[in-house]
Short mmCIF file of C-alpha atoms in Angstrom, two decimals:
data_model
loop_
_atom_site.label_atom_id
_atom_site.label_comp_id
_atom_site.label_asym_id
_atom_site.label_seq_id
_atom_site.Cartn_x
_atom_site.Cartn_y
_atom_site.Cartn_z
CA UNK A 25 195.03 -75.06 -2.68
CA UNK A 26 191.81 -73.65 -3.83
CA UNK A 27 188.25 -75.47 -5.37
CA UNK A 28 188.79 -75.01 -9.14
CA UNK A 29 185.61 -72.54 -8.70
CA UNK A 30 187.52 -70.77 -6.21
CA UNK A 31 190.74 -70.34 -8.40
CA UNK A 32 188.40 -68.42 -11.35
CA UNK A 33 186.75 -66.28 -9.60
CA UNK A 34 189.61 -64.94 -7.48
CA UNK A 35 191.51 -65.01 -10.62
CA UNK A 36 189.17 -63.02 -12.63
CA UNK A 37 187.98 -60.62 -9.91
CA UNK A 38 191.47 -59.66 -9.47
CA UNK A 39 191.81 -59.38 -13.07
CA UNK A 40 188.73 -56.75 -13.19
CA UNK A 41 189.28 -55.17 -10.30
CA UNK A 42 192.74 -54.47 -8.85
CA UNK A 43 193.78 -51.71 -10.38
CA UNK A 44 190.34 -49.48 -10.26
CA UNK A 45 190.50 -48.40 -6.19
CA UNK A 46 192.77 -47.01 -3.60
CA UNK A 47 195.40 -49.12 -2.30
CA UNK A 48 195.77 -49.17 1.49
CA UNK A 49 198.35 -51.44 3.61
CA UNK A 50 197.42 -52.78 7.12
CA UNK A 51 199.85 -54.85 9.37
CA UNK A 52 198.51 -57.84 11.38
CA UNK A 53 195.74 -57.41 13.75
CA UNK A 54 194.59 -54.30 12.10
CA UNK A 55 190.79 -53.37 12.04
CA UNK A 56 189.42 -52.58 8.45
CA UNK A 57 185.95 -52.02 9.06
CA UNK A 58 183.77 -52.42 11.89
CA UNK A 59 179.80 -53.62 12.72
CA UNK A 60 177.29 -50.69 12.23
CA UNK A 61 178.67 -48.91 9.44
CA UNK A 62 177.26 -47.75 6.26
CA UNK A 63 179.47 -48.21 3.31
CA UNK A 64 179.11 -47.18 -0.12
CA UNK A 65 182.25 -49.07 -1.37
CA UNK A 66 184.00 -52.41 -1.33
CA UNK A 67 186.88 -53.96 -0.76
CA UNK A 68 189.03 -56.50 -2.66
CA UNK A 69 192.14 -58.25 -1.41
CA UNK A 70 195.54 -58.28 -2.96
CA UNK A 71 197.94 -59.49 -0.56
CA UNK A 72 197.06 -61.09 3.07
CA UNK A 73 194.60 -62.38 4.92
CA UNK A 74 191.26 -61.44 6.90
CA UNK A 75 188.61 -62.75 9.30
CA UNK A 76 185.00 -61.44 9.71
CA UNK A 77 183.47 -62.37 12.46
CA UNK A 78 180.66 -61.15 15.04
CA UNK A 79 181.54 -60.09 18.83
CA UNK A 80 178.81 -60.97 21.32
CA UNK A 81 177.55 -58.98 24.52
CA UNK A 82 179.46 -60.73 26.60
CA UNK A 83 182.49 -60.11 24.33
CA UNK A 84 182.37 -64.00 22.69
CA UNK A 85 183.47 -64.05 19.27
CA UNK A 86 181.53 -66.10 16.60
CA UNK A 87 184.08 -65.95 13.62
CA UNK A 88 181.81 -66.63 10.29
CA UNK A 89 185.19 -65.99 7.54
CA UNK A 90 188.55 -66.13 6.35
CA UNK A 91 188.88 -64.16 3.11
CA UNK A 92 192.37 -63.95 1.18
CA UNK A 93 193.69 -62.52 -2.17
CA UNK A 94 191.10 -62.55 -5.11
CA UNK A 95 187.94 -62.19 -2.18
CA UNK A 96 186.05 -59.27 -2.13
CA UNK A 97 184.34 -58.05 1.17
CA UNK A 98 181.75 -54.99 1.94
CA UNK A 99 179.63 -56.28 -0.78
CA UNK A 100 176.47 -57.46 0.87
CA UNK A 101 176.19 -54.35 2.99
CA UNK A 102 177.16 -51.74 -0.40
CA UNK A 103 174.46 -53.70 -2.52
CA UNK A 104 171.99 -53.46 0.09
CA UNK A 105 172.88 -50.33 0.89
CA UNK A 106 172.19 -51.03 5.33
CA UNK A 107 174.76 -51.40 8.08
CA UNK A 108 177.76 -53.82 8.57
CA UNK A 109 177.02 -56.27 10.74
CA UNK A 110 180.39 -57.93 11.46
CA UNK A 111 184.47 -56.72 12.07
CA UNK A 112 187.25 -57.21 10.09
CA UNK A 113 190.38 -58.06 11.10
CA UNK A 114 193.88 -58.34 9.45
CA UNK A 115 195.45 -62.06 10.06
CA UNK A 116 198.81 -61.00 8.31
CA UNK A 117 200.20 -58.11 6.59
CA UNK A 118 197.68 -57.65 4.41
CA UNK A 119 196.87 -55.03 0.83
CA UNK A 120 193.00 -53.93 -0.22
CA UNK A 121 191.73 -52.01 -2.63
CA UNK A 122 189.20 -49.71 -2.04
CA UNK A 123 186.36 -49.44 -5.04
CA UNK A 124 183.77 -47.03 -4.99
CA UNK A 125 179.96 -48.07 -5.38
CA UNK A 126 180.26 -45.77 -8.83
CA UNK A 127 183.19 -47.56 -9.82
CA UNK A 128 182.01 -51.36 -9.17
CA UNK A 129 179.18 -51.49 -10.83
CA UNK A 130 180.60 -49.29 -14.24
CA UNK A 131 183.60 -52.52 -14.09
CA UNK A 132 180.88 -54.46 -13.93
CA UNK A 133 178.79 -52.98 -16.72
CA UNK A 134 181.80 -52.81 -19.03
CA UNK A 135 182.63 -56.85 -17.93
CA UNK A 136 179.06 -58.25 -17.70
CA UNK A 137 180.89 -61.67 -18.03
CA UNK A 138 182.48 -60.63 -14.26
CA UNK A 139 178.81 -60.98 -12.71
CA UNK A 140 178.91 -64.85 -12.87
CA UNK A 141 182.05 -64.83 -11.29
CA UNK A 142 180.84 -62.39 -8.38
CA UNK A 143 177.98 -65.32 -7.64
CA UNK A 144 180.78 -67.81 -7.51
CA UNK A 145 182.09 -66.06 -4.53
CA UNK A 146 178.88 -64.91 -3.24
CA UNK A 147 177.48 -68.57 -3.30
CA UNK A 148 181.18 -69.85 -1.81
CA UNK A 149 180.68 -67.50 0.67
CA UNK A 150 176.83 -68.83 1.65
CA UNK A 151 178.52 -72.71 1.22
CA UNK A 152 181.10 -72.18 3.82
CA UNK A 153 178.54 -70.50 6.28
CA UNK A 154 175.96 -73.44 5.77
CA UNK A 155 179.03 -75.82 6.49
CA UNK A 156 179.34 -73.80 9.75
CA UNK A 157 175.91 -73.76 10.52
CA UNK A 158 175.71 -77.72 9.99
CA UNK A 159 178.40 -78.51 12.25
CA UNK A 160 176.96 -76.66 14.82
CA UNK A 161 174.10 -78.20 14.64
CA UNK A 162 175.08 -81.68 14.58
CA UNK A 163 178.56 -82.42 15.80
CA UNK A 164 180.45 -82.32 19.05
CA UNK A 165 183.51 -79.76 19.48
CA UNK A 166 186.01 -82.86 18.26
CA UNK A 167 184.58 -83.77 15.03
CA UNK A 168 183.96 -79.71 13.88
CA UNK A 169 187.11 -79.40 14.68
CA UNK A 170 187.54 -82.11 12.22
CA UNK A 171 185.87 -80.43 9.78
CA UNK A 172 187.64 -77.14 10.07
CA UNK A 173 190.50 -78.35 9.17
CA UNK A 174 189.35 -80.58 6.41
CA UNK A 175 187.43 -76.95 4.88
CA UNK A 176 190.49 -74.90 6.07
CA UNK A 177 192.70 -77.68 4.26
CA UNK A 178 190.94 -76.87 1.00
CA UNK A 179 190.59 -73.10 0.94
CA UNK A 180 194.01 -72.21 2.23
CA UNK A 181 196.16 -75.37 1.80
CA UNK A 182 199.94 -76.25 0.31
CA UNK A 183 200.84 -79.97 -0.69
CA UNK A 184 203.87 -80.25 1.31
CA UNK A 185 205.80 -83.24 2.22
CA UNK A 186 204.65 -83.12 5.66
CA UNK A 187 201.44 -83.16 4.66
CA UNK A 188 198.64 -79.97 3.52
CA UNK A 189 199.91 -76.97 4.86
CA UNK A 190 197.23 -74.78 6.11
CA UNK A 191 198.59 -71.33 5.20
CA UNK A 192 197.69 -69.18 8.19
CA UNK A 193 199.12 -69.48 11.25
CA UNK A 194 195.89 -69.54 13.82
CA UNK A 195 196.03 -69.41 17.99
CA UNK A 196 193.85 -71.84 19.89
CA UNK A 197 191.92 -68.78 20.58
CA UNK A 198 191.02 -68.25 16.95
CA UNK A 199 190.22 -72.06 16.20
CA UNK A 200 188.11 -71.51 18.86
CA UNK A 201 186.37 -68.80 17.95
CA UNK A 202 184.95 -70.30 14.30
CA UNK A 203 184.18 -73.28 16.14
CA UNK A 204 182.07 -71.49 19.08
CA UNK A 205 183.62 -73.43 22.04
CA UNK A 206 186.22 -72.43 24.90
CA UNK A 207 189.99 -71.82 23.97
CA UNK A 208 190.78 -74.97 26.83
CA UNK A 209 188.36 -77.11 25.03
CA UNK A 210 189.61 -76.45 21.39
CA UNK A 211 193.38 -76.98 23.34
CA UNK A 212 192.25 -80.45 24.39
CA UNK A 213 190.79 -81.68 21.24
CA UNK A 214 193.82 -80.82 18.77
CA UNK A 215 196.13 -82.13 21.24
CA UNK A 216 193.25 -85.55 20.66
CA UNK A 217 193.76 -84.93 16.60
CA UNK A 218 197.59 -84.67 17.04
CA UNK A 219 197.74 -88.09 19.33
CA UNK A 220 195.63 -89.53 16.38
CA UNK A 221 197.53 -88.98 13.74
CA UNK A 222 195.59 -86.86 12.07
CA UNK A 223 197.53 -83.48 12.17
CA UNK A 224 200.78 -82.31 13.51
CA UNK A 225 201.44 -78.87 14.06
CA UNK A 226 204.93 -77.08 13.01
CA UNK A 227 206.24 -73.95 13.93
CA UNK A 228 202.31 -72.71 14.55
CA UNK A 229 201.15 -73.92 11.64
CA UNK A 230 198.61 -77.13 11.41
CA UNK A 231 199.03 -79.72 8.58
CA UNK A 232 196.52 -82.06 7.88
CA UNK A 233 197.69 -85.77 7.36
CA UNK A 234 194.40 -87.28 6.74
#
């Protein structure tokens, strides 16, 4: 279950896009690209699942987002033509296609209608960041938990009878990790949001009642 902006632009990206690149397959937990890397090309996903995310020095993870068919990712550092600053990680089996710099922009040029629907992503992108950043800021590890689920609920949800499905089966380690707080302490607090009512969890995957 997607924002209505969300369903056009991944729509119409995949529309303009998916056939223009190289297709390459990666299984679960497969790196894609890593920090500190120049690229000169972009990547759009067809089937699957990824997380970007930032490793610290003492080898914390801050993870920043989950991308899924119709995203693009590699954009930022292509069109500013610097390093990567974050790693990419398969969730899931998961299909890209690889686009050359050359190749983007010429789609582009031929579909100028395509570059509103690039901001839509771009600016979903900076909204689900700034929702990170505010949490941080502002709540305790229970109620951005809260709100992970609530944002996770919208981007990658399924009505179900049991509730919203979120579509990705995630370890405590990973909620952890886009929440910035100890795997024990993210433990604790969805065992709290279970007790309350307000998810249950089935075969690994969390559904949100509220």
């Amino acid at each position: 279950m997607y924002t209505e902006h969300e369903v056009a632009y991944k729509d119409v990206i995949l529309k303009a896009f998916k056939n223009e690149g190289k297709l390459f397959k990666f299984n679960a937990d497969s790196y894609i690209e890593f920090e500190f890397r120049k690229l000169d090309y972009v990547y759009l996903i067809t089937k699957g699942c990824v997380k970007q995310y930032f490793i610290g020095n003492g080898g914390n993870l801050k993870t920043l987002l989950l991308l899924s068919e119709g995203d693009l990712f590699g954009e930022v550092t292509m069109i500013q033509q610097d390093f990567d600053r974050v790693i990419t990680e398969t969730m899931e089996y998961t299909e890209v296609i690889k686009i050359t710099k050359e190749r983007f922009f010429y789609i582009l040029d031929k579909n100028p209608d395509t570059y509103y629907y690039i901001m839509v992503m771009l600016t979903s992108k900076i909204r689900k960041m700034m929702d990170q950043i505010h949490d941080t800021s502002f709540f305790d590890t229970k109620d951005k938990l809260i709100c992970l689920f609530n944002r996770l609920a919208v981007q990658q949800g399924i009505k179900t009878e049991e509730g919203i499905k979120i579509n990705i089966k995630l370890t405590h380690q990973e909620i952890a990790d886009m929440i910035s707080c100890t795997r024990s302490t993210a433990t604790k607090k969805i065992c709290e949001l279970q007790e309350e009512g307000y998810i249950k969890i089935i075969n690994r995957c969390i559904y949100v009642l509220k």
